[in-house]
Amino acid sequence: AGEGGGGEEGETDAQRDFKRSHRGARRNWSLPPSFPNRTVLSAYEIPHVDRNRKAFGWGRPDAQLLRVFCRDRFGWPGDKVDELLTPVLAAYDTRQTQLR
């Protein structure tokens, strides 16, 4: 990316554009020199799209796997996971029943 006028010294055009378009979200930006990440930028510009034409359908979330995930990733105890997950699964089940 080119080095236009304005902004901080050494800032790329992409960094300046990002700061300008997100200026209301944060006052003091500190972007690493690697921003924007080339891998992320490439995935955005050239996405890999599933070409499967079959109809997509959601399945019921696996409650046990979600419990394990929340415990491992967030450190949540089982009762907290159940407190948050139970209403979501109940709403999902209600919606599925109404669709039949």
Coordinates of N, CA and C in Angstrom, one line a residue, residues 13-87:
D13 N -1.9 3.3 3.7 CA -3.2 3.8 3.3 C -4.4 3.0 3.9
A14 N -4.2 1.7 4.0 CA -5.2 0.8 4.5 C -5.4 1.1 6.0
Q15 N -4.3 1.4 6.7 CA -4.5 1.8 8.1 C -5.2 3.1 8.3
R16 N -4.8 4.1 7.5 CA -5.5 5.4 7.5 C -7.0 5.2 7.2
D17 N -7.3 4.5 6.2 CA -8.7 4.2 5.8 C -9.5 3.6 6.9
F18 N -8.9 2.6 7.6 CA -9.6 1.9 8.7 C -9.8 2.9 9.8
K19 N -8.8 3.7 10.2 CA -9.0 4.6 11.3 C -10.1 5.7 10.9
R20 N -10.1 6.1 9.7 CA -11.0 7.1 9.3 C -12.5 6.6 9.3
S21 N -12.7 5.4 8.8 CA -14.0 4.8 8.8 C -14.5 4.3 10.1
H22 N -13.6 4.2 11.1 CA -13.9 3.7 12.4 C -13.6 4.7 13.5
R23 N -13.5 6.0 13.1 CA -13.0 7.0 14.1 C -13.9 7.2 15.3
G24 N -15.2 6.9 15.1 CA -16.1 7.1 16.3 C -16.0 5.9 17.3
A25 N -15.4 4.8 16.9 CA -15.3 3.7 17.8 C -14.2 3.8 18.8
R26 N -13.2 4.5 18.5 CA -12.0 4.6 19.4 C -11.2 5.9 19.1
R27 N -10.7 6.5 20.2 CA -10.0 7.7 20.0 C -8.5 7.5 19.6
N28 N -7.8 6.7 20.3 CA -6.4 6.5 20.1 C -6.1 5.1 19.5
W29 N -5.9 5.1 18.2 CA -5.7 3.8 17.6 C -4.3 3.4 17.7
S30 N -4.0 2.1 17.9 CA -2.7 1.5 17.9 C -2.7 0.3 17.0
L31 N -2.5 0.4 15.8 CA -2.5 -0.7 14.8 C -1.1 -1.3 14.6
P32 N -1.0 -2.6 14.6 CA 0.4 -3.1 14.4 C 0.8 -2.9 12.9
P33 N 2.1 -3.0 12.6 CA 2.5 -2.8 11.3 C 2.0 -3.9 10.3
S34 N 1.6 -5.0 10.9 CA 1.1 -6.1 10.1 C -0.4 -5.9 9.7
F35 N -1.0 -4.8 10.1 CA -2.4 -4.6 9.8 C -2.5 -3.9 8.4
P36 N -3.3 -4.4 7.6 CA -4.2 -5.5 7.7 C -3.5 -6.8 7.4
N37 N -3.9 -7.8 8.1 CA -3.2 -9.1 8.0 C -3.5 -9.6 6.5
R38 N -2.4 -10.0 5.9 CA -2.5 -10.4 4.4 C -3.4 -11.7 4.3
T39 N -3.3 -12.6 5.2 CA -4.2 -13.8 5.1 C -5.6 -13.5 5.2
V40 N -6.0 -12.6 6.1 CA -7.4 -12.2 6.3 C -7.8 -11.4 5.1
L41 N -7.0 -10.5 4.7 CA -7.4 -9.7 3.5 C -7.6 -10.5 2.3
S42 N -6.7 -11.5 2.1 CA -6.9 -12.4 0.9 C -8.2 -13.2 1.0
A43 N -8.5 -13.7 2.2 CA -9.7 -14.5 2.4 C -10.9 -13.6 2.1
Y44 N -10.8 -12.3 2.5 CA -12.0 -11.4 2.2 C -12.1 -11.1 0.7
E45 N -11.0 -10.9 0.1 CA -11.0 -10.5 -1.4 C -11.3 -11.7 -2.3
I46 N -10.8 -12.9 -1.9 CA -11.0 -14.1 -2.7 C -11.5 -15.2 -1.8
P47 N -12.8 -15.1 -1.4 CA -13.4 -16.1 -0.5 C -13.5 -17.5 -1.1
H48 N -13.4 -18.5 -0.3 CA -13.6 -19.9 -0.8 C -15.0 -20.2 -0.4
V49 N -15.9 -20.4 -1.4 CA -17.3 -20.6 -1.3 C -17.7 -22.0 -1.5
D50 N -18.5 -22.5 -0.6 CA -19.0 -23.9 -0.8 C -20.0 -23.9 -2.0
R51 N -19.7 -24.6 -3.0 CA -20.5 -24.7 -4.2 C -21.7 -25.7 -4.2
N52 N -21.9 -26.3 -3.0 CA -22.9 -27.3 -2.9 C -24.3 -26.6 -3.0
R53 N -25.1 -27.2 -3.9 CA -26.4 -26.6 -4.1 C -27.6 -27.2 -3.3
K54 N -27.2 -28.2 -2.4 CA -28.3 -28.8 -1.6 C -28.8 -27.7 -0.6
A55 N -30.0 -27.8 -0.2 CA -30.6 -26.9 0.7 C -29.9 -27.0 2.1
F56 N -29.6 -25.9 2.7 CA -28.9 -25.9 4.0 C -29.9 -26.0 5.1
G57 N -29.6 -26.8 6.1 CA -30.5 -26.9 7.2 C -29.8 -26.9 8.5
W58 N -30.3 -26.2 9.5 CA -29.7 -26.2 10.8 C -30.1 -27.4 11.6
G59 N -29.2 -27.9 12.4 CA -29.5 -29.0 13.3 C -29.6 -28.5 14.7
R60 N -30.1 -29.3 15.6 CA -30.1 -28.9 17.0 C -28.7 -28.9 17.5
P61 N -28.3 -27.8 18.2 CA -27.0 -27.8 18.8 C -26.7 -28.9 19.7
D62 N -25.5 -29.4 19.8 CA -25.1 -30.5 20.7 C -24.8 -29.9 22.0
A63 N -25.7 -30.0 23.0 CA -25.6 -29.4 24.3 C -24.3 -29.9 25.0
Q64 N -24.0 -31.1 24.9 CA -22.8 -31.6 25.6 C -21.5 -31.0 25.1
L65 N -21.5 -31.0 23.7 CA -20.3 -30.3 23.1 C -20.2 -28.9 23.5
L66 N -21.3 -28.2 23.5 CA -21.3 -26.8 23.9 C -20.9 -26.6 25.3
R67 N -21.3 -27.5 26.2 CA -20.8 -27.4 27.6 C -19.3 -27.6 27.7
V68 N -18.8 -28.5 27.0 CA -17.3 -28.8 27.0 C -16.6 -27.6 26.4
F69 N -17.1 -27.0 25.3 CA -16.5 -25.9 24.7 C -16.5 -24.7 25.6
C70 N -17.6 -24.4 26.3 CA -17.7 -23.2 27.2 C -16.8 -23.4 28.4
R71 N -16.7 -24.7 28.9 CA -15.8 -24.9 30.0 C -14.4 -24.7 29.6
D72 N -14.0 -25.3 28.5 CA -12.6 -25.2 28.0 C -12.2 -23.8 27.6
R73 N -13.0 -23.2 26.9 CA -12.7 -21.9 26.3 C -12.9 -20.7 27.2
F74 N -14.0 -20.7 28.0 CA -14.3 -19.6 28.9 C -14.1 -19.9 30.3
G75 N -13.9 -21.1 30.7 CA -13.7 -21.5 32.1 C -15.0 -21.5 32.9
W76 N -16.1 -21.6 32.2 CA -17.4 -21.6 32.9 C -17.7 -22.9 33.5
P77 N -18.2 -22.9 34.7 CA -18.7 -24.2 35.3 C -20.0 -24.6 34.7
G78 N -20.3 -25.9 34.8 CA -21.4 -26.5 34.2 C -22.7 -25.8 34.5
D79 N -22.9 -25.3 35.7 CA -24.2 -24.7 36.1 C -24.3 -23.3 35.3
K80 N -23.3 -22.6 35.1 CA -23.4 -21.4 34.3 C -23.7 -21.7 32.9
V81 N -23.1 -22.7 32.3 CA -23.4 -23.1 30.9 C -24.9 -23.5 30.8
D82 N -25.3 -24.3 31.7 CA -26.7 -24.7 31.7 C -27.7 -23.5 31.9
E83 N -27.3 -22.6 32.7 CA -28.2 -21.4 33.0 C -28.3 -20.6 31.7
L84 N -27.3 -20.5 30.9 CA -27.4 -19.8 29.6 C -27.8 -20.6 28.5
L85 N -27.5 -21.9 28.5 CA -27.8 -22.7 27.3 C -29.2 -23.3 27.3
T86 N -29.8 -23.6 28.5 CA -31.1 -24.2 28.6 C -32.2 -23.4 28.0
P87 N -32.3 -22.1 28.2 CA -33.3 -21.3 27.6 C -33.1 -21.2 26.1

